[in-house]
Short mmCIF file of C-alpha atoms and ligand atoms in Angstrom, two decimals:
data_model
loop_
_atom_site.label_atom_id
_atom_site.label_comp_id
_atom_site.label_asym_id
_atom_site.label_seq_id
_atom_site.Cartn_x
_atom_site.Cartn_y
_atom_site.Cartn_z
CA UNK A 1 94.13 2.98 127.73
CA UNK A 2 96.18 2.45 124.57
CA UNK A 3 94.61 3.80 121.39
CA UNK A 4 95.06 2.36 117.93
CA UNK A 5 97.64 4.80 116.60
CA UNK A 6 97.94 4.78 112.81
CA UNK A 7 100.80 7.28 112.77
CA UNK A 8 103.30 6.85 109.94
CA UNK A 9 106.23 7.37 112.30
CA UNK A 10 107.24 7.58 115.01
CA UNK A 11 104.70 4.82 115.23
CA UNK A 12 103.23 2.31 117.66
CA UNK A 13 105.61 -0.09 119.34
CA UNK A 14 104.47 -3.48 120.59
CA UNK A 15 102.73 -3.16 123.95
CA UNK A 16 104.72 -6.09 125.34
CA UNK A 17 107.93 -4.22 124.51
CA UNK A 18 106.73 -1.03 126.16
CA UNK A 19 105.71 -2.97 129.27
CA UNK A 20 109.07 -4.72 129.46
CA UNK A 21 110.93 -1.41 129.09
CA UNK A 22 108.70 -0.01 131.82
CA UNK A 23 109.45 -2.93 134.16
CA UNK A 24 113.19 -2.59 133.56
CA UNK A 25 113.29 1.18 133.47
CA UNK A 26 114.92 1.84 136.85
CA UNK A 27 116.86 -1.36 137.25
CA UNK A 28 118.03 -3.33 134.23
CA UNK A 29 118.74 -6.97 135.11
CA UNK A 30 119.67 -6.25 138.73
CA UNK A 31 122.35 -3.68 137.86
CA UNK A 32 120.59 -0.94 139.82
CA UNK A 33 120.73 1.26 136.72
CA UNK A 34 118.54 2.12 133.80
CA UNK A 35 120.03 1.22 130.42
CA UNK A 36 119.89 4.98 129.83
CA UNK A 37 122.38 5.53 132.65
CA UNK A 38 124.85 2.86 131.65
CA UNK A 39 128.24 3.33 130.01
CA UNK A 40 128.21 2.09 126.45
CA UNK A 41 131.62 0.53 127.21
CA UNK A 42 130.32 -1.44 130.21
CA UNK A 43 130.19 -5.20 129.93
CA UNK A 44 126.44 -5.08 130.57
CA UNK A 45 125.78 -2.76 127.65
CA UNK A 46 128.24 -4.60 125.40
CA UNK A 47 126.36 -7.83 126.04
CA UNK A 48 123.03 -6.14 125.36
CA UNK A 49 124.39 -4.71 122.09
CA UNK A 50 125.83 -8.05 120.99
CA UNK A 51 122.53 -9.81 121.64
CA UNK A 52 120.61 -7.08 119.81
CA UNK A 53 122.73 -7.50 116.69
CA UNK A 54 122.66 -11.30 116.90
CA UNK A 55 118.86 -11.28 117.17
CA UNK A 56 118.53 -8.96 114.16
CA UNK A 57 120.86 -11.19 112.15
CA UNK A 58 118.86 -14.21 113.17
CA UNK A 59 115.46 -12.64 112.43
CA UNK A 60 116.49 -11.37 108.98
CA UNK A 61 118.79 -14.33 108.20
CA UNK A 62 121.58 -11.88 107.38
CA UNK A 63 124.46 -13.69 105.64
CA UNK A 64 127.92 -13.60 107.24
CA UNK A 65 129.35 -11.43 104.48
CA UNK A 66 127.12 -8.54 105.51
CA UNK A 67 128.03 -6.08 108.25
CA UNK A 68 125.33 -4.49 110.37
CA UNK A 69 125.95 -0.96 111.59
CA UNK A 70 123.85 1.28 113.83
CA UNK A 71 124.03 4.91 112.78
CA UNK A 72 122.84 8.34 113.91
CA UNK A 73 120.66 10.92 112.21
CA UNK A 74 117.86 8.71 110.95
CA UNK A 75 117.53 7.35 107.45
CA UNK A 76 117.92 10.85 106.01
CA UNK A 77 121.59 11.06 106.98
CA UNK A 78 122.15 8.01 104.82
CA UNK A 79 120.83 9.91 101.79
CA UNK A 80 124.22 11.68 101.81
CA UNK A 81 126.24 8.86 103.35
CA UNK A 82 125.37 6.53 100.47
CA UNK A 83 127.12 8.54 97.73
CA UNK A 84 129.92 9.48 100.14
CA UNK A 85 130.64 5.81 100.80
CA UNK A 86 130.12 4.41 97.33
CA UNK A 87 130.84 7.02 94.68
CA UNK A 88 133.22 9.78 93.68
CA UNK A 89 131.79 13.18 92.73
CA UNK A 90 132.20 12.26 89.04
CA UNK A 91 130.66 8.78 89.31
CA UNK A 92 127.13 8.08 88.11
CA UNK A 93 124.49 6.78 90.50
CA UNK A 94 121.11 5.37 89.39
CA UNK A 95 117.93 6.22 91.28
CA UNK A 96 114.34 5.11 90.75
CA UNK A 97 112.16 7.93 92.01
CA UNK A 98 108.85 6.52 93.22
CA UNK A 99 107.70 9.30 95.51
CA UNK A 100 108.50 11.80 98.23
CA UNK A 101 111.16 9.79 100.05
CA UNK A 102 112.91 8.83 96.82
CA UNK A 103 112.87 12.49 95.81
CA UNK A 104 114.63 13.45 99.03
CA UNK A 105 117.24 10.77 98.45
CA UNK A 106 117.71 11.94 94.85
CA UNK A 107 118.12 15.58 95.82
CA UNK A 108 120.71 14.83 98.44
CA UNK A 109 122.73 12.37 96.36
CA UNK A 110 122.72 14.73 93.36
CA UNK A 111 124.95 17.03 95.42
CA UNK A 112 127.61 14.34 95.78
CA UNK A 113 127.59 12.38 92.50
CA UNK A 114 126.23 12.42 88.95
CA UNK A 115 122.51 11.68 89.22
CA UNK A 116 120.83 9.35 86.75
CA UNK A 117 117.14 9.33 87.64
CA UNK A 118 115.96 6.31 85.68
CA UNK A 119 112.23 6.74 86.34
CA UNK A 120 109.77 8.96 88.15
CA UNK A 121 106.44 7.57 89.38
CA UNK A 122 103.98 8.34 92.14
CA UNK A 123 101.22 5.79 92.59
CA UNK A 124 102.87 3.02 90.60
CA UNK A 125 106.33 1.61 89.94
CA UNK A 126 107.89 1.63 86.48
CA UNK A 127 108.08 -1.42 84.24
CA UNK A 128 111.67 -2.29 85.12
CA UNK A 129 112.34 -3.92 81.75
CA UNK A 130 111.94 -0.57 79.96
CA UNK A 131 114.38 1.37 82.14
CA UNK A 132 117.76 2.60 80.98
CA UNK A 133 120.05 1.64 83.81
CA UNK A 134 123.66 2.73 83.62
CA UNK A 135 125.95 -0.31 83.86
CA UNK A 136 128.73 2.00 85.05
CA UNK A 137 126.61 3.33 87.91
CA UNK A 138 128.03 2.71 91.36
CA UNK A 139 124.66 1.49 92.58
CA UNK A 140 120.91 1.61 92.02
CA UNK A 141 118.93 3.25 94.81
CA UNK A 142 115.29 2.37 95.43
CA UNK A 143 112.80 3.27 98.12
CA UNK A 144 111.40 -0.16 98.89
CA UNK A 145 108.25 1.24 100.46
CA UNK A 146 107.08 4.77 99.79
CA UNK A 147 105.52 5.65 103.11
CA UNK A 148 103.44 8.60 101.91
CA UNK A 149 101.50 7.06 99.01
CA UNK A 150 101.83 3.42 100.09
CA UNK A 151 103.75 1.97 97.14
CA UNK A 152 105.85 -1.10 97.86
CA UNK A 153 108.21 -3.15 95.70
CA UNK A 154 106.98 -6.71 95.38
CA UNK A 155 109.78 -7.67 92.96
CA UNK A 156 113.18 -6.16 92.26
CA UNK A 157 114.67 -4.80 89.04
CA UNK A 158 117.45 -6.96 87.59
CA UNK A 159 120.60 -4.87 87.42
CA UNK A 160 124.33 -5.48 87.32
CA UNK A 161 125.08 -3.02 90.09
CA UNK A 162 124.38 -3.29 93.84
CA UNK A 163 120.85 -2.34 94.89
CA UNK A 164 120.70 0.10 97.79
CA UNK A 165 117.26 -0.05 99.38
CA UNK A 166 115.60 2.37 101.77
CA UNK A 167 113.45 0.04 103.86
CA UNK A 168 112.63 2.54 106.59
CA UNK A 169 108.94 1.77 106.56
CA UNK A 170 108.88 -1.92 105.70
CA UNK A 171 111.97 -3.52 107.21
CA UNK A 172 111.07 -6.56 109.34
CA UNK A 173 107.56 -6.71 107.89
CA UNK A 174 108.08 -10.01 106.02
CA UNK A 175 110.93 -12.31 105.03
CA UNK A 176 113.29 -10.93 102.38
CA UNK A 177 116.43 -12.30 100.80
CA UNK A 178 119.17 -9.99 102.08
CA UNK A 179 121.60 -11.31 99.45
CA UNK A 180 119.50 -9.64 96.73
CA UNK A 181 120.70 -6.28 98.01
CA UNK A 182 124.03 -4.52 98.30
CA UNK A 183 122.77 -2.38 101.13
CA UNK A 184 119.56 -2.22 103.13
CA UNK A 185 119.01 0.71 105.43
CA UNK A 186 116.16 1.86 107.62
CA UNK A 187 115.35 4.55 110.13
CA UNK A 188 114.06 2.96 113.31
CA UNK A 189 110.82 4.77 114.05
CA UNK A 190 108.46 2.65 111.99
CA UNK A 191 109.19 -1.01 112.64
CA UNK A 192 112.24 -1.00 114.93
CA UNK A 193 112.15 1.48 117.81
CA UNK A 194 112.74 5.14 118.71
CA UNK A 195 113.52 7.77 116.06
CA UNK A 196 117.09 8.88 115.44
CA UNK A 197 118.62 5.43 115.22
CA UNK A 198 119.11 3.99 111.77
CA UNK A 199 120.34 0.54 110.76
CA UNK A 200 122.38 -0.32 107.68
CA UNK A 201 123.09 -3.83 106.45
CA UNK A 202 126.06 -3.65 104.11
CA UNK A 203 127.66 -6.27 101.90
CA UNK A 204 131.30 -6.35 102.95
CA UNK A 205 132.79 -5.59 99.54
CA UNK A 206 130.94 -2.26 99.57
CA UNK A 207 132.80 -1.10 102.67
CA UNK A 208 136.11 0.70 102.62
CA UNK A 209 135.44 2.81 99.53
CA UNK A 210 134.41 6.04 101.23
CA UNK A 211 135.89 9.15 99.68
CA UNK A 212 138.63 10.79 101.70
CA UNK A 213 136.55 13.75 102.84
CA UNK A 214 133.71 11.63 104.26
CA UNK A 215 132.83 12.81 107.77
CA UNK A 216 133.74 10.06 110.26
CA UNK A 217 130.16 9.76 111.47
CA UNK A 218 128.99 9.10 107.92
CA UNK A 219 131.75 6.65 107.09
CA UNK A 220 130.41 3.11 107.27
CA UNK A 221 133.89 1.66 107.68
CA UNK A 222 134.36 3.75 110.82
CA UNK A 223 131.12 2.32 112.22
CA UNK A 224 132.10 -1.21 111.24
CA UNK A 225 135.59 -0.90 112.76
CA UNK A 226 134.22 0.42 116.04
CA UNK A 227 131.17 -1.76 116.63
CA UNK A 228 129.10 1.37 115.81
CA UNK A 229 130.66 3.01 118.90
CA UNK A 230 133.03 5.54 117.33
CA UNK A 231 131.14 7.97 119.51
CA UNK A 232 128.44 7.33 122.07
CA UNK A 233 125.62 5.45 120.37
CA UNK A 234 121.95 6.11 121.12
CA UNK A 235 122.06 3.47 123.81
CA UNK A 236 118.44 3.52 124.89
CA UNK A 237 117.24 3.28 121.29
CA UNK A 238 119.51 0.24 120.82
CA UNK A 239 117.98 -1.33 123.90
CA UNK A 240 114.41 -0.81 122.68
CA UNK A 241 115.32 -2.08 119.22
CA UNK A 242 116.72 -5.19 120.92
CA UNK A 243 113.43 -5.72 122.74
CA UNK A 244 111.58 -5.40 119.43
CA UNK A 245 113.82 -8.02 117.81
CA UNK A 246 113.15 -10.38 120.75
CA UNK A 247 109.43 -9.72 120.36
CA UNK A 248 109.58 -10.59 116.65
CA UNK A 249 111.24 -13.89 117.52
CA UNK A 250 108.52 -14.61 120.07
CA UNK A 251 105.88 -13.98 117.40
CA UNK A 252 107.43 -16.72 115.26
CA UNK A 253 109.82 -14.56 113.24
CA UNK A 254 109.28 -12.80 109.94
CA UNK A 255 107.47 -15.75 108.37
CA UNK A 256 104.69 -15.46 110.94
CA UNK A 257 104.79 -11.64 111.06
CA UNK A 258 104.57 -11.50 107.26
CA UNK A 259 101.45 -13.66 107.19
CA UNK A 260 99.75 -11.42 109.73
CA UNK A 261 100.79 -8.26 107.87
CA UNK A 262 99.53 -9.62 104.57
CA UNK A 263 96.18 -10.47 106.13
CA UNK A 264 95.91 -7.09 107.86
CA UNK A 265 96.59 -5.18 104.64
CA UNK A 266 94.36 -7.42 102.50
CA UNK A 267 91.29 -6.91 104.66
CA UNK A 268 91.75 -3.15 104.75
CA UNK A 269 92.19 -2.92 100.96
CA UNK A 270 89.14 -5.14 100.56
CA UNK A 271 87.09 -2.76 102.69
CA UNK A 272 88.28 0.16 100.52
CA UNK A 273 87.72 -1.65 97.22
CA UNK A 274 84.21 -2.74 98.24
CA UNK A 275 83.25 0.77 99.20
CA UNK A 276 81.68 3.43 97.04
CA UNK A 277 82.93 6.20 99.35
CA UNK A 278 86.63 5.32 99.69
CA UNK A 279 89.16 4.51 97.01
CA UNK A 280 92.85 3.69 96.81
CA UNK A 281 94.82 5.00 93.82
CA UNK A 282 97.87 2.76 93.96
CA UNK A 283 98.41 0.18 91.21
CA UNK A 284 97.14 -3.03 92.81
CA UNK A 285 100.31 -5.05 92.27
CA UNK A 286 102.47 -2.62 94.26
CA UNK A 287 100.16 -1.73 97.11
CA UNK A 288 101.97 -1.41 100.41
CA UNK A 289 101.36 -3.78 103.29
CA UNK A 290 102.47 -1.11 105.74
CA UNK A 291 100.90 2.18 104.63
CA UNK A 292 97.37 1.97 103.28
CA UNK A 293 96.13 5.21 101.74
CA UNK A 294 92.60 6.07 100.77
CA UNK A 295 90.75 9.07 99.45
CA UNK A 296 87.07 10.00 99.40
CA UNK A 297 84.61 10.30 96.55
CA UNK A 298 83.12 13.05 98.71
CA UNK A 299 86.22 14.89 99.93
CA UNK A 300 84.05 17.23 101.99
CA UNK A 301 83.61 14.33 104.44
CA UNK A 302 87.32 14.08 105.29
CA UNK A 303 87.27 16.48 108.24
CA UNK A 304 84.29 14.73 109.79
CA UNK A 305 85.90 11.34 109.24
CA UNK A 306 89.04 12.48 111.01
CA UNK A 307 87.15 13.97 113.92
CA UNK A 308 84.95 10.94 114.48
CA UNK A 309 87.71 8.37 113.98
CA UNK A 310 89.81 10.23 116.51
CA UNK A 311 86.93 10.17 119.00
CA UNK A 312 86.65 6.43 118.40
CA UNK A 313 90.29 5.95 119.45
CA UNK A 314 91.58 5.51 115.90
CA UNK A 315 94.36 8.09 115.84
CA UNK A 316 96.43 9.84 113.19
CA UNK A 317 94.62 8.74 110.06
CA UNK A 318 95.24 12.00 108.23
CA UNK A 319 97.28 11.45 105.09
CA UNK A 320 100.56 13.25 104.41
CA UNK A 321 99.96 16.75 103.03
CA UNK A 322 102.04 15.93 99.96
CA UNK A 323 99.45 13.35 98.90
CA UNK A 324 96.22 14.11 100.82
CA UNK A 325 93.39 11.82 101.82
CA UNK A 326 93.83 9.31 104.63
CA UNK A 327 96.64 6.96 105.52
CA UNK A 328 96.54 4.04 107.91
CA UNK A 329 100.06 3.00 108.80
CA UNK A 330 99.79 -0.56 109.98
CA UNK A 331 103.26 -1.60 111.02
CA UNK A 332 104.09 -4.78 112.91
CA UNK A 333 102.96 -3.34 116.24
CA UNK A 334 99.44 -2.50 115.04
CA UNK A 335 97.32 -5.35 116.35
CA UNK A 336 94.89 -7.02 113.99
CA UNK A 337 92.12 -5.78 116.32
CA UNK A 338 93.12 -2.26 115.29
CA UNK A 339 92.47 -3.08 111.65
CA UNK A 340 89.15 -4.68 112.53
CA UNK A 341 88.14 -1.61 114.52
CA UNK A 342 89.12 0.67 111.63
CA UNK A 343 87.16 -1.38 109.10
CA UNK A 344 84.12 -1.40 111.34
CA UNK A 345 84.39 2.36 111.74
CA UNK A 346 84.82 2.92 107.98
CA UNK A 347 81.82 0.77 107.16
CA UNK A 348 79.65 2.51 109.75
CA UNK A 349 80.79 5.92 108.56
CA UNK A 350 79.95 5.07 104.99
CA UNK A 351 76.55 3.69 105.95
CA UNK A 352 75.74 6.95 107.74
CA UNK A 353 77.28 9.44 105.34
CA UNK A 354 78.09 7.72 102.05
C1 PLP B 401 110.52 7.84 107.62
C2 PLP B 401 111.29 7.61 106.39
C3 PLP B 401 112.57 8.18 106.16
C4 PLP B 401 113.18 9.22 107.06
O1 PLP B 401 113.55 8.80 108.26
P1 PLP B 401 114.28 9.82 109.26
O2 PLP B 401 114.64 8.92 110.38
O3 PLP B 401 113.30 10.88 109.63
O4 PLP B 401 115.45 10.38 108.57
C5 PLP B 401 113.23 7.84 105.02
N1 PLP B 401 112.71 6.99 104.12
C6 PLP B 401 111.50 6.44 104.30
C7 PLP B 401 110.97 5.48 103.29
C8 PLP B 401 110.75 6.73 105.44
O5 PLP B 401 109.54 6.18 105.62
#
């Protein structure tokens, strides 16, 4: 029995993907081997990798002048790799700090370049027109979806420097225009596949500028030159990511997925907004479609809510300790039935205890 797992990450993967991986686990396509047991240099794995990248390019409509690389160490490794690849120690880098993940990115990058934190927010985004961007900055970094509070960019600031976007928790959730960004990167464990793998989509002119002391496994050019196989890649994670990209295509692509995600989020926010027990603090115009947070007018009910929701098969609704309250992470793989079950539970709980 599969539960509705609202974990922020690692998170649910589509059941069809898990079933396919299960079916192919011992013998991938008649090779007599699991993908896990296969050389990354074999023609079988090379073909799997090529199809995986082609499907991602297709799904996201990635222009030809962008390279896609598959890196190690999750999104967090990129917090250092970004300044290493784009700035010298004395160069300025602009960051909008919109929460916990931005703060981590800021702290790491501040060790490798001159930090210009242009704004700090928590449950809102700044009015971009009032911000003092540095035109000499090597890039502007944003966290496109703050996973912990549930704050998501719905528009982008207009700047003269490349935008580097952490999309770990909202990549593949709706169509975006890749050309609006210099770099998009994302850890896999929310909307892509197993943790550890991270994907970066890099405009070609931003490659080849890494400082001389950049570790090879943080140097994007090294990944690009070696088909992301400078060392052994996380082969099984690539395989599962490939199955997820195929699944997205079968669902009708990001256009269709985006409509479903919008509907899922809208009905959950509506339930919260109509309630006198639950409330969401995020400025309405930047509410996340992927991570829906809510707090209680009677916080003493939180423990009971968690216990009873868990018993009802609605798992991992506890919010991040940095923010508190509850959080329902509703990535692509969360079926709409999971949202409906959560809303039903929330309404019943309020009727009994509110
Ligand atoms: C999960 C997450 C990360 C960190 O990913 P790791 O793979 O653990 O490094 C970074 N940024 C955002 C927005 C996230 O949601």
